[in-house]
Coordinates of C-alpha atoms and ligand atoms in Angstrom, one line a residue:
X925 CA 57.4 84.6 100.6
X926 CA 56.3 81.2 100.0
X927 CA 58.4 78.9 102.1
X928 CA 58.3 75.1 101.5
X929 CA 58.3 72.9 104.2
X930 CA 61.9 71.8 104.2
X931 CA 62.7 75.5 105.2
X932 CA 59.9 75.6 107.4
X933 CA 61.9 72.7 109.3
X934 CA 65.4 74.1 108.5
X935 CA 63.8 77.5 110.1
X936 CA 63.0 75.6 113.4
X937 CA 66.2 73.7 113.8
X938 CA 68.8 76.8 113.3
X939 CA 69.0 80.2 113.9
X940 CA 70.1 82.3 110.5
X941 CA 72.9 84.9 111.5
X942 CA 74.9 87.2 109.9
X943 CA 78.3 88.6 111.0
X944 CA 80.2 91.6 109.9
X945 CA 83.5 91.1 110.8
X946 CA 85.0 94.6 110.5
X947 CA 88.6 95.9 111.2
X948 CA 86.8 98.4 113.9
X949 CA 83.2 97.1 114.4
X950 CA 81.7 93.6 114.9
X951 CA 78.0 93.0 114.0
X952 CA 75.8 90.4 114.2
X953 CA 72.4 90.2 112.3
X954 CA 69.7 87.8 113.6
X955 CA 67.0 87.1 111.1
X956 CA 64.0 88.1 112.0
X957 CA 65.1 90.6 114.8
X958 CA 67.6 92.5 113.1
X959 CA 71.1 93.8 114.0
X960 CA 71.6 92.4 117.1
X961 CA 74.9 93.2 118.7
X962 CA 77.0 96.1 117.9
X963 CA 80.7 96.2 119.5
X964 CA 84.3 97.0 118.6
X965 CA 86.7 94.3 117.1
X966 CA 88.5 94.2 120.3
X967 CA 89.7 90.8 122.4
X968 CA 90.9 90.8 126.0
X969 CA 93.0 87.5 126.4
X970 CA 94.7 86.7 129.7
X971 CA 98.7 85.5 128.1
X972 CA 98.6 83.2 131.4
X973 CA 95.8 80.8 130.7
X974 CA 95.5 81.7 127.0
X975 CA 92.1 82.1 127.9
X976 CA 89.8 85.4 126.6
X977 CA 88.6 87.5 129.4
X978 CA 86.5 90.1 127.5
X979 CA 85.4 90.9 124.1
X980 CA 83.7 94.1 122.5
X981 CA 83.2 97.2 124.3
X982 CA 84.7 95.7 127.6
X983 CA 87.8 94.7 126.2
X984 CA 88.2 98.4 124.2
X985 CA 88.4 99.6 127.3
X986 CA 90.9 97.9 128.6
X987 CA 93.3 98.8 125.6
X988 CA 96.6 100.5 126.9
X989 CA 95.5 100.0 130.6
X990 CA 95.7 96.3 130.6
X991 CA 98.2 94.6 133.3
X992 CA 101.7 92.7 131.8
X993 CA 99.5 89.6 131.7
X994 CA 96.7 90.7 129.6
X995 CA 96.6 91.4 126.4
X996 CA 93.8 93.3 124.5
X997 CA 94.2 92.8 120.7
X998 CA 92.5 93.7 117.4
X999 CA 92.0 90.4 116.0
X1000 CA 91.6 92.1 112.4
X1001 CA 94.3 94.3 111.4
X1002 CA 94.1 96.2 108.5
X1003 CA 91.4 93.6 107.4
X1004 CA 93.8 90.6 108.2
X1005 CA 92.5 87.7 110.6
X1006 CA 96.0 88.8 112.4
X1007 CA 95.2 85.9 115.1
X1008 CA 93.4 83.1 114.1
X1009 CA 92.7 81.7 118.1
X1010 CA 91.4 85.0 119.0
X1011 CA 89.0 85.5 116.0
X1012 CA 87.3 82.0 116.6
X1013 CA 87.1 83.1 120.0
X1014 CA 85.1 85.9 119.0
X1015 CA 82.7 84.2 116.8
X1016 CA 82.7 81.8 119.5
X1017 CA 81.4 84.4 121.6
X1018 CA 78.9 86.4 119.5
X1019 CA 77.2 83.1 118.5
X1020 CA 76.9 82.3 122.0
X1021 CA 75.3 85.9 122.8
X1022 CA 73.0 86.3 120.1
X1023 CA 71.2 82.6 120.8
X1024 CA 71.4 82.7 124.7
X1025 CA 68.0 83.3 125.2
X1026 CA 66.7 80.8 122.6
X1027 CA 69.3 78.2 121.4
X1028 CA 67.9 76.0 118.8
X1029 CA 68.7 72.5 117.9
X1030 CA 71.6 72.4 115.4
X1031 CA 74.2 75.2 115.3
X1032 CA 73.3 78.5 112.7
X1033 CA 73.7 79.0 109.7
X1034 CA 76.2 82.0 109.1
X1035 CA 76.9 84.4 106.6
X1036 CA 80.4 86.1 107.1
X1037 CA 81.2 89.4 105.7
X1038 CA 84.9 89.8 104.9
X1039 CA 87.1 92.5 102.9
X1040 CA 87.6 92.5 99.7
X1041 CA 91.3 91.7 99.9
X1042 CA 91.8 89.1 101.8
X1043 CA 93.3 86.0 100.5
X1044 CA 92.2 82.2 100.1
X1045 CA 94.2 81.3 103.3
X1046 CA 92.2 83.9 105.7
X1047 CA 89.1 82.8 103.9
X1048 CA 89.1 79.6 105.0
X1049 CA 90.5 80.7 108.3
X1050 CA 87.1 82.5 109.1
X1051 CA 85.4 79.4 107.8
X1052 CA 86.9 77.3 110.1
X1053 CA 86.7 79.6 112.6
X1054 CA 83.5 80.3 112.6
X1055 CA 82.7 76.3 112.3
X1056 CA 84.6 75.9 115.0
X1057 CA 82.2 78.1 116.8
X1058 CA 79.4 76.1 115.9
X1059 CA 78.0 77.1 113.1
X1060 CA 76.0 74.2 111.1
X1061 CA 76.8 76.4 108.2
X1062 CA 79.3 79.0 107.0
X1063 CA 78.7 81.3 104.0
X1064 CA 81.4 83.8 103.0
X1065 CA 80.1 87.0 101.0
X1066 CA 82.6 90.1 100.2
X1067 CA 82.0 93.1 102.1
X1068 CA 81.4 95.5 99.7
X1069 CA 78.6 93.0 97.9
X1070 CA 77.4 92.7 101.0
X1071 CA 77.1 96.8 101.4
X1072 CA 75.9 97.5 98.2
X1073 CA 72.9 94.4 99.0
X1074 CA 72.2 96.3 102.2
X1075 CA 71.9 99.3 100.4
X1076 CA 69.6 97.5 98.6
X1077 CA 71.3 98.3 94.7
X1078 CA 70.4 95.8 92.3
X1079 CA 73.4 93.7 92.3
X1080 CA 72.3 90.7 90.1
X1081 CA 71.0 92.7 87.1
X1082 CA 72.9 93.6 84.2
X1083 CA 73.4 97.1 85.2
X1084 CA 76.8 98.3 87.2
X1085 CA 76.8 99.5 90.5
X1086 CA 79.7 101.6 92.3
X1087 CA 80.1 101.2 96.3
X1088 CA 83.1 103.0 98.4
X1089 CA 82.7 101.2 101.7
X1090 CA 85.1 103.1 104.2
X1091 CA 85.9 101.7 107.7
X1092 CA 88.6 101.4 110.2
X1093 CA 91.5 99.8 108.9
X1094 CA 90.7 99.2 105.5
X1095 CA 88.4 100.9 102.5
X1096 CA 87.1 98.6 99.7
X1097 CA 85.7 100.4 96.4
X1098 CA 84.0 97.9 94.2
X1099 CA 82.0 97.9 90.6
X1100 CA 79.9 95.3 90.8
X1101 CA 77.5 94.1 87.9
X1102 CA 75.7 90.5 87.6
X1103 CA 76.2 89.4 91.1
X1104 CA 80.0 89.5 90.6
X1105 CA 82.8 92.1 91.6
X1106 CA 83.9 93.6 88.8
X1107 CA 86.7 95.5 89.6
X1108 CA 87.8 96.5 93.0
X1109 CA 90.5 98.1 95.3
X1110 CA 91.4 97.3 98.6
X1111 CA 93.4 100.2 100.5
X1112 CA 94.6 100.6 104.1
X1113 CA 93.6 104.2 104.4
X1114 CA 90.3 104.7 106.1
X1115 CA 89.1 105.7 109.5
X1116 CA 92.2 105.0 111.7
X1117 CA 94.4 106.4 109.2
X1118 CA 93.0 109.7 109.4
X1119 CA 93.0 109.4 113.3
X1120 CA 96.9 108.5 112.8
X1121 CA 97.1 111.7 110.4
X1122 CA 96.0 113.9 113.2
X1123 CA 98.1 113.0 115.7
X1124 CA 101.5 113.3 113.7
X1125 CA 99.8 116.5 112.6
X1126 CA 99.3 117.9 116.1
X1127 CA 102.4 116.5 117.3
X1128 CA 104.4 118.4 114.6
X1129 CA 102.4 121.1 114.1
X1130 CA 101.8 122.2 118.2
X1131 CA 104.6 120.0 119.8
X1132 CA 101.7 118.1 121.4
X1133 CA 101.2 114.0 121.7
X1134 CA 97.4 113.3 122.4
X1135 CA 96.1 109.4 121.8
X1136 CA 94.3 107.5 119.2
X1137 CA 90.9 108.0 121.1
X1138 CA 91.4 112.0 121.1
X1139 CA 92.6 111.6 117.6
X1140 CA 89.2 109.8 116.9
X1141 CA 87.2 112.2 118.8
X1142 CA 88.6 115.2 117.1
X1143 CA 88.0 113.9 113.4
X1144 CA 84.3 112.8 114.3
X1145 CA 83.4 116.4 116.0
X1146 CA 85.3 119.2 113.4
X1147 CA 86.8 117.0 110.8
X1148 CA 85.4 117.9 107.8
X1149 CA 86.3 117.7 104.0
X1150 CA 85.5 120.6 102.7
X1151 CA 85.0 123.9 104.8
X1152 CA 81.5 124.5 106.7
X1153 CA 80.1 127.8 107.1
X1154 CA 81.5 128.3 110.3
X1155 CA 84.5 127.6 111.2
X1156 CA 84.7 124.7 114.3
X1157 CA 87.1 124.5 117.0
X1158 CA 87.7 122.0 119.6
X1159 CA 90.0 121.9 122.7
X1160 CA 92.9 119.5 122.8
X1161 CA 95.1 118.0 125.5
X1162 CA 98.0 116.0 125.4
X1163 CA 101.3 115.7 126.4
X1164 CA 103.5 119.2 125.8
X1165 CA 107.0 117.0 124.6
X1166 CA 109.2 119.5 125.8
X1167 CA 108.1 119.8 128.9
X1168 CA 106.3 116.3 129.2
X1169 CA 103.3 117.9 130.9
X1170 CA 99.8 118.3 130.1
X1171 CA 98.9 120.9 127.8
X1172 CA 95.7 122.2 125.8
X1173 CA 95.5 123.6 122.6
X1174 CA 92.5 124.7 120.6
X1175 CA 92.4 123.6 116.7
X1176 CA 90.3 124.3 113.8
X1177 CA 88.2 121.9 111.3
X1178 CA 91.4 123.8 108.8
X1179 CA 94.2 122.2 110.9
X1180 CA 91.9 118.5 110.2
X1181 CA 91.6 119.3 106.7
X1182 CA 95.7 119.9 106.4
X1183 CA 96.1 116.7 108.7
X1184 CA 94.2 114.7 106.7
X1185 CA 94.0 116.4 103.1
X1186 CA 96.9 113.8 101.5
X1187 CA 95.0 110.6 102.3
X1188 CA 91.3 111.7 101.4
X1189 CA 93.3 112.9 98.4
X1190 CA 94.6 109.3 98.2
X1191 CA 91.0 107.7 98.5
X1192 CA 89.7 109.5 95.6
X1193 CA 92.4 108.7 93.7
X1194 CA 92.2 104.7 94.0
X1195 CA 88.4 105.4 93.2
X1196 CA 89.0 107.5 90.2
X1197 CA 91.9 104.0 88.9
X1198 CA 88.8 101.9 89.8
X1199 CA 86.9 104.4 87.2
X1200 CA 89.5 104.8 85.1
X1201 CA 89.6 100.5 84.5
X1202 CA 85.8 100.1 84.7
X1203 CA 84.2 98.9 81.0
X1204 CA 82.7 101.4 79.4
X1205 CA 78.9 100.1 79.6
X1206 CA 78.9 99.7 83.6
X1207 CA 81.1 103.3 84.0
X1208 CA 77.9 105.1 82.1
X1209 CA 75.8 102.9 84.3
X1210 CA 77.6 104.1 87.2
X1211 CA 77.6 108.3 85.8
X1212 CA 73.5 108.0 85.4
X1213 CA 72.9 106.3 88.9
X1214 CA 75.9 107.3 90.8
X1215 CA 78.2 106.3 93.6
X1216 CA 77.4 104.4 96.8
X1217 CA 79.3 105.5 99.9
X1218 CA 78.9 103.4 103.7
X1219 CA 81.1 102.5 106.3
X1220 CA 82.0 104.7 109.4
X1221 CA 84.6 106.6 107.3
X1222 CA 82.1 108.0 104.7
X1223 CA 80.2 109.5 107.7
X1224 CA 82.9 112.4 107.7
X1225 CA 81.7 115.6 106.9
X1226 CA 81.5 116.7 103.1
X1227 CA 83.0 113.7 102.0
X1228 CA 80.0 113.0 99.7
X1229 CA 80.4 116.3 98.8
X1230 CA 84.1 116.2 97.8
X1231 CA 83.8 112.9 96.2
X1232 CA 81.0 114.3 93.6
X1233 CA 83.2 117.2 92.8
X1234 CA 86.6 115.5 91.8
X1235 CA 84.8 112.5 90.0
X1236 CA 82.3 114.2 88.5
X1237 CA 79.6 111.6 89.0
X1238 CA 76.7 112.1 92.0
X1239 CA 77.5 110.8 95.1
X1240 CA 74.6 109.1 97.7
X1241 CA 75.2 108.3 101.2
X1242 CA 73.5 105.0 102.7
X1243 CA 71.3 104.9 105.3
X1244 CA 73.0 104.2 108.1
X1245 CA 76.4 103.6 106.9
X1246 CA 77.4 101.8 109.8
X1247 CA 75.3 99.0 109.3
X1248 CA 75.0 98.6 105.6
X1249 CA 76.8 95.2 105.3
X1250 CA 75.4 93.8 108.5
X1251 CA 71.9 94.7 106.8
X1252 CA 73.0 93.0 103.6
X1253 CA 73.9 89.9 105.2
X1254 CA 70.1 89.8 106.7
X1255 CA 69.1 90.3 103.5
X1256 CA 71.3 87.4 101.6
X1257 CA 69.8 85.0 104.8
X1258 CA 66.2 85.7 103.5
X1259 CA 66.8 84.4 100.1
X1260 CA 70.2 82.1 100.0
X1261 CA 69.3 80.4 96.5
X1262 CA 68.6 83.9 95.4
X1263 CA 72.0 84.9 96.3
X1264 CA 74.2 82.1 96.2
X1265 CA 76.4 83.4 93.2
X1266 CA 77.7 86.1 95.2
X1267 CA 78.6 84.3 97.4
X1268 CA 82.4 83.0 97.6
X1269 CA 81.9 79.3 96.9
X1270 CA 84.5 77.1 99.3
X1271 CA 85.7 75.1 96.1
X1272 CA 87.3 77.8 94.2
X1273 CA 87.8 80.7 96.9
X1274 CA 89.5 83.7 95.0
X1275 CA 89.8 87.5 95.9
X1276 CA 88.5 89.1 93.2
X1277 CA 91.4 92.2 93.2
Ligands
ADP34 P1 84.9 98.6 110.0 O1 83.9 98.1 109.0 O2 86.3 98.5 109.5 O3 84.8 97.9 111.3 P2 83.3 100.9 110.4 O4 82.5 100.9 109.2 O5 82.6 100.4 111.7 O6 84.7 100.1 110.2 O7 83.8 102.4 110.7 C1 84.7 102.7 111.7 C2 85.4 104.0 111.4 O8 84.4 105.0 111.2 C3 86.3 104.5 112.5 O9 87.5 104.8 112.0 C4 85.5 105.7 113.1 O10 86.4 106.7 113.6 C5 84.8 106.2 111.8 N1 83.7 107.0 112.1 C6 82.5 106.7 112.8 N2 81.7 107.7 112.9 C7 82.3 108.8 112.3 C8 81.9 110.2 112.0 N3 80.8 110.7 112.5 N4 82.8 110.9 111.4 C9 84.0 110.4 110.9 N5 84.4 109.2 111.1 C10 83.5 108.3 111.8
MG35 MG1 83.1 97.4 107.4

């Protein structure tokens, strides 16, 4: 690429970083190194001093075993910026990491991945926040744009392209054609949804209470859509609520799939609306080059699979799901004229759904 000198200089003065700013994960791209932190959407604050005492995987840990004083929140509930302090202190502090070793004049530009539904009033809350931070520059970009850029789909030609981005607290399925969202749905049934599923299964089903992490662990090693050809088991304990001891049980990838059966069925369904709403010219786009899945969600087993069969239309899985919108806002920072229309401009914010 031929860069001119003004962006030679602009290179010099500020890093360019990109933040995906999910309901589970939080990553940061730096361009020209790639993605450069990788830590859950957790802040430790101490209620005392108001001040934040950990962030990322330090402050996960502390979740549940915190003393009274210390709080350990998810600063993005269900997509939500549910606390606006604690957000801007973690932008705060993943700008600060990612240019420790090599701080550059002015503060970064920064391009923010958000979900789909948030409103004008959050938007400009991660603006400021993350001006507040330090940034010289905030871009916003939608996450599911974002996605299907990192997935590399063509996303500013005339041709429609589906994505079902499916993380923790929220799922966002987008059409987008022309470097604008075409139609899209927002849902609050994704990763932690199905951990929730699990543990009222298990609890009705075996008179057992287990946590959120077991929960988690569970789904990731025997969930699976669709039967595999063997049958997997794994060994649970919890807390027998009769007794309120310990107790281990062993369930089956078949007791998942009943756990978690209604809201994959309810995923499909706000895909197959999306679909069903979709003009016809960018829905036959969408049948001949089929549907995107990324996020940590899609990443359970057969749910490409499942998805094909009940919409009919072939389903690809992206390269490293996890990182897919981090990746695409590395590649917006490479070319930000290229890309400025899908961007959200600050003068006329609007969710798209
Ligand atoms: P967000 O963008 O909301 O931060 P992510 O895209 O990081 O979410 O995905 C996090 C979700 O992905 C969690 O609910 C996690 O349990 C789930 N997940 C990660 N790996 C797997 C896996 N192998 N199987 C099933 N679910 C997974
Ligand atoms: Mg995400």
């Amino acid at each position: 690429m031929l860069l001119n000198r003004f962006e030679k200089l602009r290179r010099m003065l500020m890093h360019d970083i990109g933040i995906d700013l999910g309901t589970a994960n939080t990553l940061v791209y730096m361009r020209g190194q790639g993605v450069i932190i990788n830590e859950p959407s957790v802040v430790a604050v101490n209620q005392k001093t108001g001040r934040v005492v950990a962030v990322g995987g330090q402050a996960k840990q502390m979740l549940g075993r915190t003393p009274a004083h210390i709080v350990a929140v998810k600063p993005l509930v269900d997509g939500v910026i549910s606390d606006f302090e604690v957000t801007e202190e973690m932008i705060t502090y993943l700008l600060n990491t990612a240019q420790k070793n090599n701080r550059k004049l002015l503060g970064p530009r920064v391009v923010v991945g958000v979900p789909s539904g948030i409103t004008n009033v959050e938007i400009r809350a991660v603006r400021d926040a993350t001006r507040n931070a330090g940034a010289s520059e905030v871009h916003i970009v939608e996450e599911p744009m974002a996605a299907a850029i990192g997935m590399r789909l063509p996303v500013k030609d005339p041709v429609g392209s589906m994505v079902i981005d499916i993380g923790g607290g929220t799922s966002d399925i987008a059409v987008i054609s022309l470097g604008g969202v075409v139609r899209a749905k927002n849902l609050r049934i994704a990763g932690d949804k199905l951990n929730q599923d699990i543990i009222s299964y298990i609890r009705a089903e075996f008179k057992i209470l287990i946590g959120e992490k077991t929960a988690e662990n569970i789904k990731i090693a025997i969930g699976a859509v669709i039967p595999e050809n063997a049958p997997l088991e794994a060994s649970v304990k919890g807390r027998d609520l009769v007794t309120g001891l310990p107790r281990e049980v062993v369930i089956t990838d078949s007791d998942v799939r009943e756990a978690i059966g209604q809201s994959i069925g309810a995923l499909i369904e706000a895909s197959r609306e999306v679909l069903e709403t979709t003009p016809p010219e960018v829905l036959s786009d969408i049948m001949n080059r089929g549907i995107f899945i990324a996020g940590g969600g899609a990443l359970i087993k057969g749910l490409a699979e499942l998805v094909e069969s009940e919409l009919k239309i072939p389903v690809h899985m992206a390269t490293d799901p996890l990182t897919a919108v981090a990746r695409g806002t590395g590649v917006i920072l490479e070319d930000m004229e290229g890309f400025a229309d899908v961007l959200i401009q600050s003068e006329d914010e609007l969710p798209t759904s």
